[in-house]
Short mmCIF file of C-alpha atoms in Angstrom, two decimals:
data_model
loop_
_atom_site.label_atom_id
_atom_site.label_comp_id
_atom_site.label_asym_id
_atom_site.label_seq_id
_atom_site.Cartn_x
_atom_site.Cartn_y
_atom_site.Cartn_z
CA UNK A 13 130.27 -100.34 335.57
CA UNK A 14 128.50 -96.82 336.41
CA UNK A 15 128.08 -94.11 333.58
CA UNK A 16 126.89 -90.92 334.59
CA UNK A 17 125.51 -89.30 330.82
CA UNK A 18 125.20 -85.66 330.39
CA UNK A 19 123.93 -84.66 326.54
CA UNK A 20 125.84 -81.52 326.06
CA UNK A 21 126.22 -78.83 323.36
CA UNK A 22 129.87 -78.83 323.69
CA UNK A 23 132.26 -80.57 326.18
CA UNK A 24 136.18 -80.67 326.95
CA UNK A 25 138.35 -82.22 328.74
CA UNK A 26 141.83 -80.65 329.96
CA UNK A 27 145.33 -82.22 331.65
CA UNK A 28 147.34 -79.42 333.04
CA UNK A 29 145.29 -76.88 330.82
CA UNK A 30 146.12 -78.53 328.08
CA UNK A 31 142.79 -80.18 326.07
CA UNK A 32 143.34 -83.86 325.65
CA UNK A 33 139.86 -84.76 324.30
CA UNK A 34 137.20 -81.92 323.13
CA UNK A 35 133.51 -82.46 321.72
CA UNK A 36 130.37 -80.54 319.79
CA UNK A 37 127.19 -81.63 320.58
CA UNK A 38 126.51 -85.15 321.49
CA UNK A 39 127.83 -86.81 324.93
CA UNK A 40 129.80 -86.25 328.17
CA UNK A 41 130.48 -90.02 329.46
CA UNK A 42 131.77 -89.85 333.44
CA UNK A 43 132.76 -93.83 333.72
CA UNK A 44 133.89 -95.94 336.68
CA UNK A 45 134.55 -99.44 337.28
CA UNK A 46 133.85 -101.88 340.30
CA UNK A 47 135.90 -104.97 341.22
CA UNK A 48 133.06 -107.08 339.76
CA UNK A 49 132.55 -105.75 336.41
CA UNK A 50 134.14 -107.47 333.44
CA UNK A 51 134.31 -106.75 329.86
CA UNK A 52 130.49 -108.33 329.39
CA UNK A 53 129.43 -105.00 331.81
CA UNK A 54 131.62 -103.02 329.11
CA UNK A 55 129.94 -104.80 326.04
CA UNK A 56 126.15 -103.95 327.81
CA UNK A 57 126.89 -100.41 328.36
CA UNK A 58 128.56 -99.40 325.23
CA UNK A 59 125.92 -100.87 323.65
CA UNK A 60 123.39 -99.27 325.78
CA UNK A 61 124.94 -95.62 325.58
CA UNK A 62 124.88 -95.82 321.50
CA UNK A 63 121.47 -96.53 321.29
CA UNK A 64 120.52 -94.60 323.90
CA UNK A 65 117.55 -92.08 323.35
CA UNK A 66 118.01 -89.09 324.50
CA UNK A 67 118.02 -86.68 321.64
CA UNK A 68 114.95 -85.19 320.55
CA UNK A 69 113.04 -85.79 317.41
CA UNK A 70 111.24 -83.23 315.31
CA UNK A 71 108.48 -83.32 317.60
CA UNK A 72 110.84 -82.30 320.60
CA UNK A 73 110.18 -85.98 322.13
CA UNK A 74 113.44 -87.51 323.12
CA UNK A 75 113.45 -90.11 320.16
CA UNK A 76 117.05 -90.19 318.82
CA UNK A 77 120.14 -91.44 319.99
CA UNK A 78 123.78 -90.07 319.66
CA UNK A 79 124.43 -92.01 316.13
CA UNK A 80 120.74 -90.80 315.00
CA UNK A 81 122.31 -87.52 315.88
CA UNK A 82 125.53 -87.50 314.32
CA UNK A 83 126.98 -86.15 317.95
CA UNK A 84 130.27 -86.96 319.18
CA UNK A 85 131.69 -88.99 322.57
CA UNK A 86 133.66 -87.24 325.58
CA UNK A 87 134.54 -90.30 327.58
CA UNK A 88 136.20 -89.77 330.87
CA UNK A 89 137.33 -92.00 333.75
CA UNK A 90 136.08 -91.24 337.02
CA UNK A 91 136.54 -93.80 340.46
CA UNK A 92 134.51 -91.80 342.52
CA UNK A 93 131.47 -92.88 340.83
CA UNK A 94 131.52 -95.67 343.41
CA UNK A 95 132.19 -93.67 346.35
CA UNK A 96 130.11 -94.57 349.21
CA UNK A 97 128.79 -91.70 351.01
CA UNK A 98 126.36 -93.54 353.75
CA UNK A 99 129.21 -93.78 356.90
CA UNK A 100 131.08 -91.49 357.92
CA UNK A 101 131.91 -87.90 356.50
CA UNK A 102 134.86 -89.74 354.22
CA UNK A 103 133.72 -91.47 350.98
CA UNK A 104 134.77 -95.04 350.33
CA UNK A 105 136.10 -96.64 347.59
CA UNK A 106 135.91 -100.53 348.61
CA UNK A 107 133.48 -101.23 345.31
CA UNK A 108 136.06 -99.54 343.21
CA UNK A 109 137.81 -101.97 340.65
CA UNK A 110 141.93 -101.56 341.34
CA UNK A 111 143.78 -99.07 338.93
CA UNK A 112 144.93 -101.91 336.57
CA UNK A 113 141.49 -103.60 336.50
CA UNK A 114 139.50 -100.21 335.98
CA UNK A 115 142.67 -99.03 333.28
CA UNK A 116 141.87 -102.09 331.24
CA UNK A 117 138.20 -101.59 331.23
CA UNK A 118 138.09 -98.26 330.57
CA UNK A 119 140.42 -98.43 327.54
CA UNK A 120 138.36 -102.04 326.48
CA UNK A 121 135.23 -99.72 326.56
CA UNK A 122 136.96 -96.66 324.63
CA UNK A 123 137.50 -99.19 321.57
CA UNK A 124 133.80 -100.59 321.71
CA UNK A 125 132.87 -97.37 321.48
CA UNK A 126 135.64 -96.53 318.60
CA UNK A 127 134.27 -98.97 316.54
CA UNK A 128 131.37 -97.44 315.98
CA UNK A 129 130.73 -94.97 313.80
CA UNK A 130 130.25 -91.70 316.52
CA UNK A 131 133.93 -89.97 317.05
CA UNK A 132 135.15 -90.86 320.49
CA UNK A 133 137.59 -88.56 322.13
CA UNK A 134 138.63 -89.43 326.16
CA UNK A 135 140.61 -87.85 328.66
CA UNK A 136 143.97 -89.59 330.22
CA UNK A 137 143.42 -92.31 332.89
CA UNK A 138 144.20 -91.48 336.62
CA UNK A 139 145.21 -88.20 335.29
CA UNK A 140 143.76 -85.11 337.57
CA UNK A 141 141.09 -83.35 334.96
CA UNK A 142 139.31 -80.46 334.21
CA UNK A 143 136.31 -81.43 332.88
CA UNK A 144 133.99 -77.92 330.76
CA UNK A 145 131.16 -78.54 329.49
CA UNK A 146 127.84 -76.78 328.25
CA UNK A 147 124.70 -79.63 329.62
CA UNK A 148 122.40 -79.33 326.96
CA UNK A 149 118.72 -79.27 328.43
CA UNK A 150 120.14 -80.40 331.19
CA UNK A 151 119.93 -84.13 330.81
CA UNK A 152 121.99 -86.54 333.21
CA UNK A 153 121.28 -89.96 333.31
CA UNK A 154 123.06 -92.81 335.70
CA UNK A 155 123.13 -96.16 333.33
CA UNK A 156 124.63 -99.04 335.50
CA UNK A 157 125.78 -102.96 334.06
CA UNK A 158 124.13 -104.13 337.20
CA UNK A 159 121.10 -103.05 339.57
CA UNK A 160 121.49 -104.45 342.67
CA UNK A 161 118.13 -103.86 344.70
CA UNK A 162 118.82 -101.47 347.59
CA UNK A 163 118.42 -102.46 351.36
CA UNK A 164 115.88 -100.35 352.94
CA UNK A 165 116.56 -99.22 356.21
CA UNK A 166 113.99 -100.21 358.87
CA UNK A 167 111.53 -96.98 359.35
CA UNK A 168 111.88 -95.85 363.37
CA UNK A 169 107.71 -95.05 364.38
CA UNK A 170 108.18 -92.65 365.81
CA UNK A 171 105.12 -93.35 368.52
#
């Protein structure tokens, strides 16, 4: 699973301009879902974005997470996370989990996250989305399940 994390002061998401989901400060969650994840990826990362530490302390070092905080979830689904950029001018999707696969997932994750104590709102699966949202800093993070180590591309010399 990818998460892209953007701490915002205020985030919303709407479905035909109507807001399904709509946040103060705390967290805008962008989340897709490969063919290989499983709910153990969802377990890791739910875990990993509550505890996360990217609110700042009294001293202005980033030292609290979103339950230190008392912030508030905006989860969204998003495939294109796994788009692949590096052939062609089209993305691909090939790492991208199925609809039914990713649905599952997502909505496993949502409750993870729901049974904590941070309120968790979402926006509508496979639904097309505007997402608004005030960054707050700006901090964006990319949290993955798995790292797989990049292949480097042999260097041409150029001599």
């Amino acid at each position: 699973m990818r998460l892209v994390i953007q701490r915002v002061r205020e985030a919303r998401v709407e479905v035909d301009g109507i807001a399904t989901g709509a946040i103060a400060a705390g967290l805008l969650v962008l989340v897709a879902v490969a063919k290989t994840d499983t709910a153990a990826d969802a377990d890791y990362l739910a875990e990993k974005l509550l505890s996360l530490r990217i609110f700042c302390d009294s001293e202005g070092k980033m030292n609290r997470s979103v339950v230190d905080t008392a912030g508030s979830l905006l989860v969204v689904s998003n495939f294109t996370l796994y788009g692949d950029c590096n052939k062609g001018r089209r993305p691909g999707f090939d790492l991208a989990a199925p609809p039914e696969q990713a649905r599952a997932l997502y909505e496993y994750f949502l409750e993870k996250l729901r049974l904590s104590a941070v309120p968790v709102e979402a926006g509508i699966f496979q639904a097309s989305m505007a997402v608004h949202l005030v960054n707050d800093g700006p901090v964006t993070l990319l949290c993955e399940s798995r790292c797989e180590p990049r292949k480097e591309k042999p260097h041409r010399n150029s001599s």
